[in-house]
Amino acid sequence: MTTLKPLSDLEIARNANMKPITEIAEKAQIPLDAIEQYGRYKAKIDTNQINLDPTGKIVLVTATSPTPAGEGKSTVTVGLADALKRLEQKVIVALREPSLGPVMGIKGGATGGGYAQVLPMDDINLHFTGDLHAITTANNALAALIDNHIHQGNELNIDPRRIIWKRVMDLNDRALRNVLVGLGGPTQGVPREDGFDITVASEIMAIFCLATSIEDLKLRLANVLIGYTYAKEPVFVRDLGVEGALTLLLKDAFKPNLVQTIEGTPAIIHGGPFANIAHGCNSIAATQTARKLAEIVVTEAGFGADLGAEKFMDIKSRQGGFGPDAVVIVATIRALKMHGGVAKNNLVEENVPALTVGIGNLEKHIETVRQFGVEPIVALNRFITDTEEEIQTVLHWAQKHQIRIARTNVWEEGGAGGIELANHVLEVLAQPQNFAPLYNLTDSIEQKINTIVQKVYGGKGVQFTDRARKQLEQIEKFGWDGLPICMAKTQYSLSDQPNLLGRPEGFTINVREIIPKLGAGFLVCLTGEIMTMPGLPKQPAALRMDVAEDGSAIGLF
Amino acid sequence: MTTLKPLSDLEIARNANMKPITEIAEKAQIPLDAIEQYGRYKAKIDTNQINLDPTGKIVLVTATSPTPAGEGKSTVTVGLADALKRLEQKVIVALREPSLGPVMGIKGGATGGGYAQVLPMDDINLHFTGDLHAITTANNALAALIDNHIHQGNELNIDPRRIIWKRVMDLNDRALRNVLVGLGGPTQGVPREDGFDITVASEIMAIFCLATSIEDLKLRLANVLIGYTYAKEPVFVRDLGVEGALTLLLKDAFKPNLVQTIEGTPAIIHGGPFANIAHGCNSIAATQTARKLAEIVVTEAGFGADLGAEKFMDIKSRQGGFGPDAVVIVATIRALKMHGGVAKNNLVEENVPALTVGIGNLEKHIETVRQFGVEPIVALNRFITDTEEEIQTVLHWAQKHQIRIARTNVWEEGGAGGIELANHVLEVLAQPQNFAPLYNLTDSIEQKINTIVQKVYGGKGVQFTDRARKQLEQIEKFGWDGLPICMAKTQYSLSDQPNLLGRPEGFTINVREIIPKLGAGFLVCLTGEIMTMPGLPKQPAALRMDVAEDGSAIGLF
């Protein structure tokens, strides 16, 4: 510890001694022919040139229900990988790409923190290798082609009131949630109601993350449901015949990106759906590439085990034909105190009674992971205001309930701060796990949702709005009910009410809309008030951003 | 000539033997430290590391008023550079980046053609190095920040009815021309009328192309006028305080891109405003970098001499402190016949009388260039249906009027097909020119527009709608009338009526709107029916696009 002003994440990142990406690739045994450099420290990997079997074990990092500031899940993910590397393991970390929405909005960055970061953090947080832009463009090209088809005679008889394909932007832009397009008279398109989602919620992002090859990508794009005809028959991308063009727009983006952690561990960062409004995991292409190259792949899924981890295990694992071999649940004293009822401004003060109550949230996430047949390890991630009594409270609770727990301090110490956790992970990896998804695809939609609500959220059951009920019936009528469920739910609570903290019970989840994503291969259930396009706060992070005289970034963190 | 089916541009491009971009850089004497590779065949240039004076001469390539298919202006630009290289000149070609709008719409590509192309053509035509995406993002981030400011209390008192900052997309999307945003109630933003332009019409694209340094870029972004308060006072980006964030989003894109022609000539491709709805030239950063590295820079400005070339000489040259040392006007027999009244479907047939009439269009563009004090050279660009009698008609006309003319056949022959043109260019470059912009900045707005209409378009004068007249008075009131004019006008006619071909006379230009672009430093005049967001045709080029089994592009041309 020092009394000097601590360095910011961006300053630590800038002081780091990055290795040329070719050197990282070489150490990861990626043939140099498979590497396409994007500057000195980023590269795309041509996966066709890596002819190995994906045999690496998967360590999935998830968390308790988070505070708005986050619990350092990405930081622990990176730090754990660095710790495993220090223990001489052949490890790769696989992460999602940041979205400019939260970067410009609240978060200012999403690449870990302190001495557990992926680099170059400014590039990764800004445009990186352009993948999100390619996805945005493919999404909006499809929207333009749909509206143009209608304007040019509407041969397919598409009902403009029943188009479910929305436009997207990789920004937080509340004013675009509900719009009217096609105004201005007969030469300016056909007027209709529309809306913009954030790019990470696009079905194309989900497809991009779940496709196992370029051919699979194209097939999934062809199968996207865009809306219905006036006769209420479904219309697909294949009816428009533009799956080839969309695949062309995505072909380079589909190659996973290679970067490095501060400690030189290879990191594959690819795809970035949010876990509250989408399925929340990096691409299968990235995970499988990492599994081909490394013996251990450390990967994260967004937010708590109720969101990203559930979807990792019920959606991504099913599609990819793998499962987690160990699951880490990141918890902080801060978040647990908040779940015990402490107000945001009082979190810096010691409060053991509140902490004891708040542990209930962690407990539920542990139970959830165990229901999938995998043994969880709690990472108690150090925060500067933690008191020793608070820490001991959590450790004793864990000991009493026979829960694996490790203290981590990777923000400050890098991989050295994750050794205890890494040793636990290695022990769990040495044991056989009994992973299985939580529900059967042949269950009814209502059964599947009820399973998630009861077993994962700890709630009573599900309630549908009339609209959602109608959509459910339509989905069953068309035979699309054999798909897994992608719940869109607030990350702050196990319920669909953001203020219901801790471990709530007896609540009902309200499904207000069910959207069939037939290319991605899941049914999105919008619950509570969850928005698929975030807004900016009163003081967006953008206000603090700038470029220094030497051309480097200011205000990312 | 061969009787086999000719290869497509994409096939020719794919068969070409590209050199590693590091080799191209080395030959152009770019220090390797200044090169950031984007894959094997693209790179960004860190211009801070090129400490040379910009002394290269500028050859500006323009054209007659084009047919919808284009006259091969980019093709001649590339072929001329390759011809100059064959003549042992130290030459670089500087071009604009294609927009996905026309690529997905009609054109399918914009990187030259045949054996006069820049490579890798598929990458350049798709996302290239992401510059247009960065510009789109910066533009739309500003829009989101404006709407968020209003939603969060509107401290600046911005009148939502008087916002002039529009959103953009790098697509042809007619349905977004006129939209209502902010619908859905008090938590979803403030409802207002809005519209999307295509990215190439964004003021940020213009700023990006006219800025001389990162500091200048930021200063210009700060000066962007976004709208007016309820008290009708102007509001600027600097009032929102987000010029730093916008600069950060553009900092990497601002570095010029290096690629190569089929014959290995270095090509710098950077920035891409259209010349009908924007100023139509590649970036000053690209032109000046090329002038530092080469003795001759061959560059194009969009469409005819009435659009891109006029703006090159009245806007870009003024801002950059240079002027063209030679001007090439590309003409085709096809286009001249069309200007002589031949219908599109009959252009393949010989028609000397129509050709003789249509030459009037070329004649006007020649006069225009001469008025700027530069001697033009006509490039009569070969098309397969040209007859020898038609060609001789044009050559005799040129001889009679003492006009420099050269036949080019660069599509088929590459640089070898441009040697005659290159020799003319070298002769003109050896002579002193007397370049000067056409109007003084101190002229009134109406005077400046009248000068362009009368001297460049050959029309009678200008008429303003009531709305434009009001805007003009407002601009004068605020003291913004000392800026150059950026006319937005159809490319098909010298007038603002697309069907008025040939060399029309006596017409009036109708200005329906004047938009102050204070960051770019010009006033945009929207004339006739010109649209700042194009639409897609009934059969968009996207329908023919696909990805081949080997991962390569299909359907770009």
XYZ file of C-alpha atoms in Angstrom, chain A residues 3 35-36 38 40 42 65 79 91 94 100 175 184 196 199 202-203 236 251 286 314 329 394 432 481-482 484 496 509:
29
model
C -0.115 6.946 0.289
C -2.622 -13.987 -37.600
C -3.922 -10.781 -39.189
C -4.544 -4.794 -36.434
C 0.992 -3.871 -33.154
C -4.264 -6.637 -31.769
C -26.347 -9.730 -8.301
C -6.516 -11.959 -12.698
C -4.292 -20.777 -20.103
C -11.918 -15.414 -23.315
C -19.582 1.927 -26.765
C -34.648 8.899 -27.841
C -42.543 12.582 -45.627
C -33.747 0.983 -32.015
C -26.290 -3.392 -30.906
C -29.301 -7.471 -31.869
C -30.143 -10.997 -32.940
C -37.697 -14.838 -42.978
C -17.068 -12.419 -42.580
C -13.667 -17.545 -29.367
C -28.700 -23.426 -20.877
C -18.774 -16.645 -8.286
C -17.947 -14.146 5.049
C -15.310 -34.868 -12.284
C -41.455 -23.786 -28.915
C -38.569 -26.276 -28.833
C -34.235 -22.491 -25.182
C -37.643 -8.548 -12.286
C -41.797 -12.782 -12.890
